[in-house]
XYZ file of C-alpha atoms in Angstrom:
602
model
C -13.622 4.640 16.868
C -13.029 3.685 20.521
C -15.412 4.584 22.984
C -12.457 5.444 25.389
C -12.160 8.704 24.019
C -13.193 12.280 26.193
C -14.249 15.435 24.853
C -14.267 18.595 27.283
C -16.623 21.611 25.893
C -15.237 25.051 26.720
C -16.025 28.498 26.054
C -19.837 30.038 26.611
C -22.416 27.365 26.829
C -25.345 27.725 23.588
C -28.730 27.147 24.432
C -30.623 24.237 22.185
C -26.985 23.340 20.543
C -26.766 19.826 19.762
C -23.004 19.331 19.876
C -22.757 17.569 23.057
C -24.968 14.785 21.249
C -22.874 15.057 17.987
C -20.081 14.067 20.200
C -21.793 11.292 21.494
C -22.551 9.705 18.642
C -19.078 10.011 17.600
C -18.261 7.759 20.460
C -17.009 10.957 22.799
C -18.018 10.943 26.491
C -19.068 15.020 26.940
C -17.877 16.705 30.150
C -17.710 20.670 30.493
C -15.391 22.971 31.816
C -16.198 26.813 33.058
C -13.210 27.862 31.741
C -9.396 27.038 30.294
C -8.113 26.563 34.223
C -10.961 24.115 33.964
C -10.097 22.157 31.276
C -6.863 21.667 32.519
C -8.090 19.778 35.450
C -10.509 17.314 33.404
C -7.678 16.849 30.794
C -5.159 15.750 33.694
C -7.907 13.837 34.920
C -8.881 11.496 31.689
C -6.717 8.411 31.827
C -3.369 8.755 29.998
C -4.341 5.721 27.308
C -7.340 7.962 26.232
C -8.132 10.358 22.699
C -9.112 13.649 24.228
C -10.321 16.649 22.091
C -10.866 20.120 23.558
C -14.056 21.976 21.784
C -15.465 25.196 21.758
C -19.796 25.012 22.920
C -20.077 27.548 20.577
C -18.941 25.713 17.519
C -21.166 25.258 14.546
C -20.624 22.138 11.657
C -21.441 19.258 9.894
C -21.192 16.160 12.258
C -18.706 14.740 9.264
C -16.170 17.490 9.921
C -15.714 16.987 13.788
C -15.758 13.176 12.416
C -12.573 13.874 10.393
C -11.101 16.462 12.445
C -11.165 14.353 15.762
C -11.339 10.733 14.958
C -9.208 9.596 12.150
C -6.407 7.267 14.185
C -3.539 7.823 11.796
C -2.679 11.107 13.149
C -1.345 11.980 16.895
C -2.731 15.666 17.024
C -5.492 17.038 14.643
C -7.310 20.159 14.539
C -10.619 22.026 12.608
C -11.835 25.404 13.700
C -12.947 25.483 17.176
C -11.975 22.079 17.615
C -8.416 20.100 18.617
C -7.289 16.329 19.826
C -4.634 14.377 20.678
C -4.273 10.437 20.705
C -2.284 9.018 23.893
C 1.295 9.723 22.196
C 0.550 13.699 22.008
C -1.581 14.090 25.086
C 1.624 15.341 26.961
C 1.581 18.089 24.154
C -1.918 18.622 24.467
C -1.746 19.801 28.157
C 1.646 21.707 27.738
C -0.638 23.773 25.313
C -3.580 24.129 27.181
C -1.211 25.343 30.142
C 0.278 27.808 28.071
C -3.440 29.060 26.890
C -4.611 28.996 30.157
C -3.503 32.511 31.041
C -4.340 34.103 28.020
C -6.754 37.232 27.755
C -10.709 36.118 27.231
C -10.572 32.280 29.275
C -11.926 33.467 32.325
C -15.418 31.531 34.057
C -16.942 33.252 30.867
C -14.113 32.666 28.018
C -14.728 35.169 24.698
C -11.421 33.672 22.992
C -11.481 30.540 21.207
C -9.366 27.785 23.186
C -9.047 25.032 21.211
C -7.625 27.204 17.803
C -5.332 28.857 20.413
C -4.405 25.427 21.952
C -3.611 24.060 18.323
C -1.395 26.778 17.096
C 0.857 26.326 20.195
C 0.805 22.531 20.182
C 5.290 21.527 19.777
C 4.119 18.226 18.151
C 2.837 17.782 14.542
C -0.966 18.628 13.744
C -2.818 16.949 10.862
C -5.814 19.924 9.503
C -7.995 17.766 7.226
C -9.490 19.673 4.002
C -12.930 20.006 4.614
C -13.647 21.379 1.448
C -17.732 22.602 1.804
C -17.606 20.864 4.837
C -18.762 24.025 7.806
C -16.878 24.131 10.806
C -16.934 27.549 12.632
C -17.314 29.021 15.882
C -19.403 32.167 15.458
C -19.007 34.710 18.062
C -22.654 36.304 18.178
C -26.501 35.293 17.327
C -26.700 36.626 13.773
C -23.203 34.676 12.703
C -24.743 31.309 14.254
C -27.828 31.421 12.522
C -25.435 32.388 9.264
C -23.375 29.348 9.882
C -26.328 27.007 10.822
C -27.582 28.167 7.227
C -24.560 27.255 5.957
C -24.646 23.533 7.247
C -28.161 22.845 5.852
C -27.323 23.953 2.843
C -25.055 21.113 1.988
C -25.671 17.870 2.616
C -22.619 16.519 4.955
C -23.772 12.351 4.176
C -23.321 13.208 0.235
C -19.993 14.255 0.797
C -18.999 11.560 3.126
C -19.553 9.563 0.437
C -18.189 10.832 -2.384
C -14.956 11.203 -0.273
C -15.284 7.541 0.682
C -14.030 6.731 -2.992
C -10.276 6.590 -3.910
C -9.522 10.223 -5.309
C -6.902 8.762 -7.686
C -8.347 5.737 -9.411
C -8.493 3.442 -12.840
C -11.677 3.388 -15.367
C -12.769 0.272 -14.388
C -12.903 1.048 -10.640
C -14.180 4.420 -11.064
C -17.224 3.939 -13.644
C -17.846 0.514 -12.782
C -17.424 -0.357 -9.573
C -17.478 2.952 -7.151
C -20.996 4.309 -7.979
C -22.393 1.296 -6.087
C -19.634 -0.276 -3.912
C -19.910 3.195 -1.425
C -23.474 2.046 -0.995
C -22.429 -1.625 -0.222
C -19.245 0.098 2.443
C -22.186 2.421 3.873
C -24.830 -0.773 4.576
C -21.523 -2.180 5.805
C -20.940 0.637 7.868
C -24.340 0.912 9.658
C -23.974 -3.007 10.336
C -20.800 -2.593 12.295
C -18.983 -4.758 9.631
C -15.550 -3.481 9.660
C -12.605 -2.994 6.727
C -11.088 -6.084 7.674
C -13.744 -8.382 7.765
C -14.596 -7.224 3.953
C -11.125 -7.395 3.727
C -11.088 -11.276 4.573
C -14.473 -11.677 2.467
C -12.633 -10.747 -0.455
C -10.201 -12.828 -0.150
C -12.109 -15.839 0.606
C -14.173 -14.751 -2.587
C -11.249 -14.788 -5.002
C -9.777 -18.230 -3.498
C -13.451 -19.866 -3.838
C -12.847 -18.043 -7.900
C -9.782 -19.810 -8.043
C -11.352 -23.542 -6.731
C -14.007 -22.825 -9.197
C -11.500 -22.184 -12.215
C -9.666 -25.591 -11.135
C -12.320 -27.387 -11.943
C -11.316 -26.701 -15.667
C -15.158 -26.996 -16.613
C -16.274 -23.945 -18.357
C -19.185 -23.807 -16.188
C -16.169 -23.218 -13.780
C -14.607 -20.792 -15.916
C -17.670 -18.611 -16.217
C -17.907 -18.776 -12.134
C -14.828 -17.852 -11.585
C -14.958 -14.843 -13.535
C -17.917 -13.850 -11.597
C -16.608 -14.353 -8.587
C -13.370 -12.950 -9.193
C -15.269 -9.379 -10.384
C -17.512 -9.670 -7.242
C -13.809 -10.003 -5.269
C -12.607 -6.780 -6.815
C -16.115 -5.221 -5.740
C -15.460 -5.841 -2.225
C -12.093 -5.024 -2.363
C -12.519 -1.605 -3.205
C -15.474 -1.540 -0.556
C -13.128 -2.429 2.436
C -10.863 0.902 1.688
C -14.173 2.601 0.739
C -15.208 1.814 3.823
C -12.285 2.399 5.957
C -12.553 6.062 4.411
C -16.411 6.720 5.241
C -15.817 5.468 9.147
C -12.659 6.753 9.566
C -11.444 2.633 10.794
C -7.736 2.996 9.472
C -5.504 0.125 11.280
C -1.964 -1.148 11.344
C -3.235 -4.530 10.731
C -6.536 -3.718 7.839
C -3.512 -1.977 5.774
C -1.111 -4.846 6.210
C -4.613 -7.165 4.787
C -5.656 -5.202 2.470
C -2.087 -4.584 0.582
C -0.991 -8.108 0.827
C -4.284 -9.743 -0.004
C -4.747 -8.464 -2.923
C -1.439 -9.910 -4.412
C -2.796 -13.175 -2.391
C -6.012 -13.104 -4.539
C -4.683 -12.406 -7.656
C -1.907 -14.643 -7.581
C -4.063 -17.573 -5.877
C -5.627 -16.972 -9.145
C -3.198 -17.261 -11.536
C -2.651 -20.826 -10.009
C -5.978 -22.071 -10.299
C -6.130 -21.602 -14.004
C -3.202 -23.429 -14.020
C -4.712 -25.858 -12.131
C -8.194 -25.889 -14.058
C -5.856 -26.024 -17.728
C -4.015 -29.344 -16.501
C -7.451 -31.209 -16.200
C -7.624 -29.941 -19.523
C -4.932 -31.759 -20.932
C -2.537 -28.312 -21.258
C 0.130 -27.314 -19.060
C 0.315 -23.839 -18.559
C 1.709 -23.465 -14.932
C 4.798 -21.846 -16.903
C 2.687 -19.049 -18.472
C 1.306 -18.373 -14.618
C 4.380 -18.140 -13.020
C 5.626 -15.722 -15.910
C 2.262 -13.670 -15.153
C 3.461 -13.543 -11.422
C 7.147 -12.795 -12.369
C 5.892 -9.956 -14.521
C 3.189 -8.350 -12.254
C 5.286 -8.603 -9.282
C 8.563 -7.089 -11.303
C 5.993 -4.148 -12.144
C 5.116 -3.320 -8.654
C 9.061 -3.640 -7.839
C 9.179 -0.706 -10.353
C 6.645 1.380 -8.721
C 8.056 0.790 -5.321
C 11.499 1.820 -5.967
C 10.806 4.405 -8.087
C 8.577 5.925 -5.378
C 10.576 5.476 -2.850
C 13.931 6.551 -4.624
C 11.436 10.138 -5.111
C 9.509 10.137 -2.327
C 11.512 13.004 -0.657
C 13.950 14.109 -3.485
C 15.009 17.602 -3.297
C 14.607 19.629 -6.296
C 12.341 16.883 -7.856
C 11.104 18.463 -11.056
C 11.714 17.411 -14.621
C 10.656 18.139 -18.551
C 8.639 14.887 -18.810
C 6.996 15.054 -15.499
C 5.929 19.296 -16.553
C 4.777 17.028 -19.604
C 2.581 14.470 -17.909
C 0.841 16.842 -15.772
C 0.195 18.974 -19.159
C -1.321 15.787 -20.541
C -3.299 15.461 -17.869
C -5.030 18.116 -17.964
C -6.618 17.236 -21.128
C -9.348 15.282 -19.506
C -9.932 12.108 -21.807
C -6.032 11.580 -21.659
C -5.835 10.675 -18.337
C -8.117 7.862 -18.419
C -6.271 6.616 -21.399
C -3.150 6.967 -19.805
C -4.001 5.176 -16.518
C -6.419 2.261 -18.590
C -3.050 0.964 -20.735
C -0.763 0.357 -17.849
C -3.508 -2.310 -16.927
C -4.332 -1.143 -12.906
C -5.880 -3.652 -10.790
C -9.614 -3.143 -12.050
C -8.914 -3.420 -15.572
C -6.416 -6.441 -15.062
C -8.742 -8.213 -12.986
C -11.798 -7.329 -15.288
C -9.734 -8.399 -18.802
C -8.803 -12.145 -16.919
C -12.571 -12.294 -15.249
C -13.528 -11.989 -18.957
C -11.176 -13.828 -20.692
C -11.269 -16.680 -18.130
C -15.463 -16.598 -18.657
C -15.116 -17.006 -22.513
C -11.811 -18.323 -23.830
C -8.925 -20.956 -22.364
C -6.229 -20.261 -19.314
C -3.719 -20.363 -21.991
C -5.056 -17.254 -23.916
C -5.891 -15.650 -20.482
C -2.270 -15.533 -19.614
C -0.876 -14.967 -22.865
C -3.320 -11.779 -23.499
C -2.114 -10.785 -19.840
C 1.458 -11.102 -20.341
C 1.521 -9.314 -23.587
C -1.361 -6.242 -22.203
C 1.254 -6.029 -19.023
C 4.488 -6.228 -20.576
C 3.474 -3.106 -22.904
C 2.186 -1.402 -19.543
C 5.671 -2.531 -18.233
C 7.505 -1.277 -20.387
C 5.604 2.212 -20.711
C 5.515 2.873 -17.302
C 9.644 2.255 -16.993
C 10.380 4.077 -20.021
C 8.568 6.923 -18.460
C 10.099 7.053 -15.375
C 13.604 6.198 -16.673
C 13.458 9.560 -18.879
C 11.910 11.400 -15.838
C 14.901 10.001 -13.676
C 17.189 11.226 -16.361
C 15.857 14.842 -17.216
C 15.399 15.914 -13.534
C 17.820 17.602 -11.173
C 16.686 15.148 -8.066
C 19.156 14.914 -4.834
C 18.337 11.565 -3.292
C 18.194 11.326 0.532
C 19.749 8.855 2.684
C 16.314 7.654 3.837
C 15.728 7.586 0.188
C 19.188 4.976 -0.573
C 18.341 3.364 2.396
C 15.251 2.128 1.339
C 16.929 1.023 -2.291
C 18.987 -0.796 -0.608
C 16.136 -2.870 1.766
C 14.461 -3.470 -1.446
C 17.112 -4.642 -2.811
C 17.249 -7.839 -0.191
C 21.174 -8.333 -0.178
C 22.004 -11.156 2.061
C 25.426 -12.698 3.902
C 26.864 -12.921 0.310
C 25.839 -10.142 -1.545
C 26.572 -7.930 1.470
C 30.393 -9.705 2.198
C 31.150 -8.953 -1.460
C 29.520 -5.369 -0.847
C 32.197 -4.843 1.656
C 35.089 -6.800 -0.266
C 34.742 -4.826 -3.672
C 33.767 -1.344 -2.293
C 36.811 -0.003 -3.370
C 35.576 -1.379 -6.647
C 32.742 0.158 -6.444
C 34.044 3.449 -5.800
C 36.247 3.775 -8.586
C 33.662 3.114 -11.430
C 31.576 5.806 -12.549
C 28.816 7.065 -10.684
C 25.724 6.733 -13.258
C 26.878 3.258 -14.224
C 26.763 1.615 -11.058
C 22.920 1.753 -11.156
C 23.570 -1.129 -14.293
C 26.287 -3.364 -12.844
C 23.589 -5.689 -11.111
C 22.509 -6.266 -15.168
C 25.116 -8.173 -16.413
C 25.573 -10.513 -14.043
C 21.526 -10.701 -14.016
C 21.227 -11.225 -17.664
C 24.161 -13.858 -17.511
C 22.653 -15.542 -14.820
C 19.206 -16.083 -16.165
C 20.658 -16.758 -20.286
C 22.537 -19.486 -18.889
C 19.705 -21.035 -16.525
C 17.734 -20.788 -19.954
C 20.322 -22.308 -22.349
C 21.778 -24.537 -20.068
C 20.929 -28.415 -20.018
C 19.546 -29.534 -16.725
C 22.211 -30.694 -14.161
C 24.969 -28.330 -15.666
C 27.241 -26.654 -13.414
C 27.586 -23.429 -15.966
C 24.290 -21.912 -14.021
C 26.144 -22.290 -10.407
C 29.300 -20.490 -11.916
C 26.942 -17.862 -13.282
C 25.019 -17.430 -9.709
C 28.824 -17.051 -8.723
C 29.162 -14.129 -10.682
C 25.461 -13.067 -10.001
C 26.262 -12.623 -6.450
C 29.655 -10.911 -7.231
C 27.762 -8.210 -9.496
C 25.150 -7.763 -7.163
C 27.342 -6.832 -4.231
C 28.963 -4.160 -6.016
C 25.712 -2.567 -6.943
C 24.781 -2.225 -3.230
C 27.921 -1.491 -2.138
C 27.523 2.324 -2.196
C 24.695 4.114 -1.212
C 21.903 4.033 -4.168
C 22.100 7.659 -5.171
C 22.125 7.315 -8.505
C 19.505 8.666 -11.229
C 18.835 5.245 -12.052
C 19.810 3.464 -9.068
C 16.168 3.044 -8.335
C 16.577 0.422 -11.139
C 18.271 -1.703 -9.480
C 16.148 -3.956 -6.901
C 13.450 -4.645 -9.906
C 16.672 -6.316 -11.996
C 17.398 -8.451 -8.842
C 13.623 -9.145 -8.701
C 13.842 -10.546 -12.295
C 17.106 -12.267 -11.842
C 15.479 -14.446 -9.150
C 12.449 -15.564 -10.219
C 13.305 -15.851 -13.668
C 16.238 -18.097 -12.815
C 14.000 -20.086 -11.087
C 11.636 -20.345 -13.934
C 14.063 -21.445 -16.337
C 15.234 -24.216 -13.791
C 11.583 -25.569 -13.283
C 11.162 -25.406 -16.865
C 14.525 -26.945 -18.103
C 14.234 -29.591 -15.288
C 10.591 -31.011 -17.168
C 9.274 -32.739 -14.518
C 5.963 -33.443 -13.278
C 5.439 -30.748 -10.608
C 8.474 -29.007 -10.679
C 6.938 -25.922 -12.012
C 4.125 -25.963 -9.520
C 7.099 -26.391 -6.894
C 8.466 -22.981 -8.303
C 5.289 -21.021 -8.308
C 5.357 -22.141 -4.516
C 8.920 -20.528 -4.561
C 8.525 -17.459 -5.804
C 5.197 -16.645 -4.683
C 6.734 -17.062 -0.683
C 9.170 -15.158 -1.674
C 7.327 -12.229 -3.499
C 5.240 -12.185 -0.486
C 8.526 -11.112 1.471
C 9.182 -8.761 -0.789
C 5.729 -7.155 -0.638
C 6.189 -7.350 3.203
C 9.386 -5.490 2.946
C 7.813 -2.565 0.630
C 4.992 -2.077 3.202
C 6.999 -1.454 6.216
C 8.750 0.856 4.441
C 5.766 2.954 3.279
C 4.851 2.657 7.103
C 8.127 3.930 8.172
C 8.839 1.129 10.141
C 11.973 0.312 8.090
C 12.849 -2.680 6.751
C 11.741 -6.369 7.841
C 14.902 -7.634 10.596
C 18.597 -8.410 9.349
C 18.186 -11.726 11.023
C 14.707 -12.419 8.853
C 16.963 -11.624 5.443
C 19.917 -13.664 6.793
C 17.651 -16.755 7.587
C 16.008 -16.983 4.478
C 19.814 -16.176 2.544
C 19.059 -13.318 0.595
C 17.660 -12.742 -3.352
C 21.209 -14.204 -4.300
C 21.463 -16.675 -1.258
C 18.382 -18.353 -2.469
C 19.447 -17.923 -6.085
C 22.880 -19.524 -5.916
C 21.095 -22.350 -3.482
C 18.702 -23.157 -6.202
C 21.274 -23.569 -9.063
C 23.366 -25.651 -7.175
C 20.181 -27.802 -6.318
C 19.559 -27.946 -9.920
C 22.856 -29.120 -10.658
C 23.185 -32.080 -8.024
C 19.730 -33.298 -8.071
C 17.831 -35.762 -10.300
C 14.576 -33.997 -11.673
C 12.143 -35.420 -9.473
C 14.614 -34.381 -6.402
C 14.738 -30.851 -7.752
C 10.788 -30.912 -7.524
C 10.873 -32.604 -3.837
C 13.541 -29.581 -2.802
C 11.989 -26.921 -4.435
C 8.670 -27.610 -2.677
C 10.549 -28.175 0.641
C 12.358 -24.489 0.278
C 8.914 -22.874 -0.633
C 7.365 -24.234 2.413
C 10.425 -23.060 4.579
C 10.784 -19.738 3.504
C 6.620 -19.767 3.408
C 6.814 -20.334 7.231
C 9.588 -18.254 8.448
C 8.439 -15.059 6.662
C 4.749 -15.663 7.552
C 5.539 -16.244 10.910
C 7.520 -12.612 11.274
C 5.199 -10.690 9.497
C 2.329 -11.322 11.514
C 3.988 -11.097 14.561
C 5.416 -7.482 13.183
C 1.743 -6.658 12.159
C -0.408 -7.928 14.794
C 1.960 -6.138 17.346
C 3.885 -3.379 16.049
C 2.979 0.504 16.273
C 3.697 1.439 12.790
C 0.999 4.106 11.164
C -1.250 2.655 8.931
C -0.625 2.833 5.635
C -3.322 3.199 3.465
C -2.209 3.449 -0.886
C -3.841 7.027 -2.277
C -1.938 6.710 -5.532
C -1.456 5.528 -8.391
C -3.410 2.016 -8.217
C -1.631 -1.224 -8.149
């Protein structure tokens, strides 16, 4: 944490305590006030772009407690028992409260009461109270307690639990029996090095893309290597959140890295296979843009589906009341979270396959293992949308429709055929983007190259689309519907790189849809960190999922192979640079809270 941060110690001074050095070592500088008239003048006093955190003198813990209570920098105002704090934004709050405490029975010179607990029940701004499970945090009020409580605190061992906490609390089986009994170790060494989350972060990732040089060697010596290296990637990237638990270093920026980097490594990945099998004589660069079309249409699920739930009223259903019976049967939950492929066992199966077979059966095993976890996972959540009694919210529809990534066209025909739109019914507008979706990509598919019959169906594409936004997404299913423009995309643009059967033209497309999968990763992520949706002028520049979509067709059909290759490339690179450039600006600078995943794992 910063060492810009003040703590003021009120209440009756305790002999021999050592909390004014547990506060230190927390990064706090200690100063002590006589009583809560007191503390109002050093509070006034701190500078206003501080973290100040009022504590009792006579409070009694585990160091780790006061760690999570007053240092964690994704909440404003946070409180533990005999202990409260407030970043810069709520230090206005702070004070009001301390003001209104200040005349309170028991904070004379002498004070009896306990200030801070008072101060953090008054507080008008939102207070975060961590669990601290065995964790001890009290303020005993007389000899016998203290020595009670201080038996209390060596009884458990506070470093133990710090890092058993450090590890994900929802994870895979991979991740949790094979990698998380050592990788806390690694993000404690890391920790008492002053390596931070990001820095692992980055080592991962430069890891994995040395993995991916080493499978484009297409030597199996290669192979093998990369498979080592890509498990040793995975290590380390569960040791930067590990890490960012046990020291508390959440950040804007390290949750931007971490969430985007891993689709970075993986999918980095995916194209040096590719690479490594064309040495080889085979082509497989279409099976490894399917892989990415599939694993990023899965995480499209998860998004929406979240999102369209994330604040549902009356959010209950038969099949959910089902899956939380199921899991608690213990052995089915590992089963049930090991066949929808999460990250660890994904990137464990290719690190394997990779090491002893071809790229060609390493993608085909991978698209068949995560089109069965595809389809389980949306068959799931389509009965759970249908069985429960949900009311969406409009933060809820308004999210649907930033996923959905509806630009000047889809959004004019929005507008043109709401009355459309209006008259059909209600649980079938969540399926009016599929037609024109399954049109558009049957005819990209069956279509020779250079025929205008995919431009007319991108026509129609961008028709159906724009009545499927043009109503708030409300709907049971209507969470469905940015995942079928996901598919409709890239798989139109797969079945144009593969129709057109030129050299490079489905390298060109991996380029394309990787750029733009990355803005559609973007997107999800400032949405979990409620810093809505990336700017209208960002979408508008880069011409929206059916912008792009009907551009690409119509490339297809006036272009000569090798041109298609040439403009394909040139629109990845474009797209590459203007959504790069925004989202680091928008990371580096904005204010969003950091956004750290807890669930389900990706």
């Amino acid at each position: 944490m910063s060492p810009l941060s003040t703590a003021i110690l009120t209440g009756q001074p305790v002999p021999g305590s050592s909390l004014e050095g547990d506060l230190r070592s927390l990064g706090f500088d200690v100063r002590v006030a006589a009583g809560a008239g007191d503390t109002e003048a050093l509070l006034a006093a701190v500078p206003a772009d501080q973290r100040v955190a009022v504590v009792d003198a006579r409070f009694v813990g585990h160091v780790h407690a006061l760690r999570l209570g007053l240092t964690d920098p994704r909440f404003d105002a946070a409180a533990i028992p005999g202990a409260v704090t407030a970043r810069p934004a709520a230090r206005q709050a702070l004070l009001r409260a301390v003001r209104a405490c200040a005349g309170a029975p028991g904070h004379g010179p002498v004070a009896v009461g306990v200030l801070p607990d008072q101060v953090a029940d008054v507080l008008d701004t939102a207070v975060h109270r961590p669990e601290l499970g065995e964790l001890v945090a009290a303020v005993p009020r007389d000899p016998q307690a203290r020595n009670e409580v201080r038996q209390s605190v060596a009884a458990v061992d506070d470093e133990a639990i710090r890092l058993r906490t450090a590890v994900k609390s929802r994870d895979g089986f991979f991740t949790t029996h094979c990698i998380s009994p050592y990788s806390r170790y690694i993000a404690r060494w890391c920790a008492r090095r002053g390596l931070t989350p990001n820095q692992v972060t980055t080592a991962s990732l430069l890891t994995a893309l040395v993995a991916a040089g080493c499978a484009a060697t297409g030597t199996r010596g290669g192979f093998v290597a990369a498979g080592l290296l890509l498990l040793f990637s995975f290590v380390l990237d569960c040791t930067d959140g590990q890490l960012a638990r046990y020291s508390l270093q959440y950040s804007t920026l390290g949750a931007w890295l971490d969430a985007t980097f891993d689709r970075a490594k993986e999918y980095a990945y995916y194209a040096g296979l590719a690479l490594g099998a064309a040495r080889g004589g085979d082509d497989v660069w279409a099976l490894a843009l399917g892989a990415m079309v599939l694993q990023t249409c899965r995480h499209v699920v998860d998004f929406s589906f979240n999102e369209a739930n994330h604040d549902a009223t009356a959010n209950t259903s038969p099949t959910a009341a089902l899956s939380d019976k199921l899991d608690s049967v213990g052995w089915t939950v590992w089963v049930r979270r090991m066949i929808v492929l999460p990250i660890g066992e994904r990137w464990a199966l290719i690190a394997v396959l990779t090491a002893l077979t071809t790229p060609r059966i390493t993608f085909c095993v991978l698209l068949i293992g995560c089109a069965f976890a595809a389809l389980y996972t949306t068959a799931g959540r389509v009965l759970r949308s249908l069985t429960r009694k949900a009311r969406r919210t409009d933060r809820a529809a308004r999210a649907l429709a930033d996923l959905a990534d509806s630009g000047p066209l889809a959004r004019g025909a929005a507008r043109l055929l709401k009355g459309v739109a209006a008259r059909l019914p209600g649980a079938s507008r969540a399926f009016l983007a599929l037609p024109g979706t399954a049109l558009l990509v049957a005819t990209a598919w069956a279509a020779p190259y250079g025929s205008w019959l995919p431009v007319l169906a991108a026509v129609v594409y961008v028709l159906t689309s724009g009545v499927a936004v043009a109503l708030p997404l409300k709907g049971a299913l209507d969470w469905l519907v940015p995942p079928v423009l996901r598919a409709g995309e890239y798989l139109t643009v797969l079945a144009l790189a593969v129709r057109a059967d030129a050299n490079g033209a489905l390298p060109a497309a991996f380029g394309l849809v990787a750029a733009v999968a990355y803005h559609h990763y973007d997107t999800v992520y400032r949405i979990r960190g409620d810093a809505g949706a990336p700017p209208h002028w960002l979408v508008r520049a880069i011409g929206g999922h059916e912008g792009r979509t009907l551009l690409v067709t119509v490339l297809a059909a006036l272009l000569a192979t090798t041109d298609f290759k040439v403009a394909l490339t040139a629109l990845a690179v474009a797209v590459a640079l203007v959504v790069l450039a925004e989202s680091i600006r928008f990371w580096v600078s904005s204010q969003a809270p950091a956004v750290h995943d807890e669930g389900e794992p990706a």
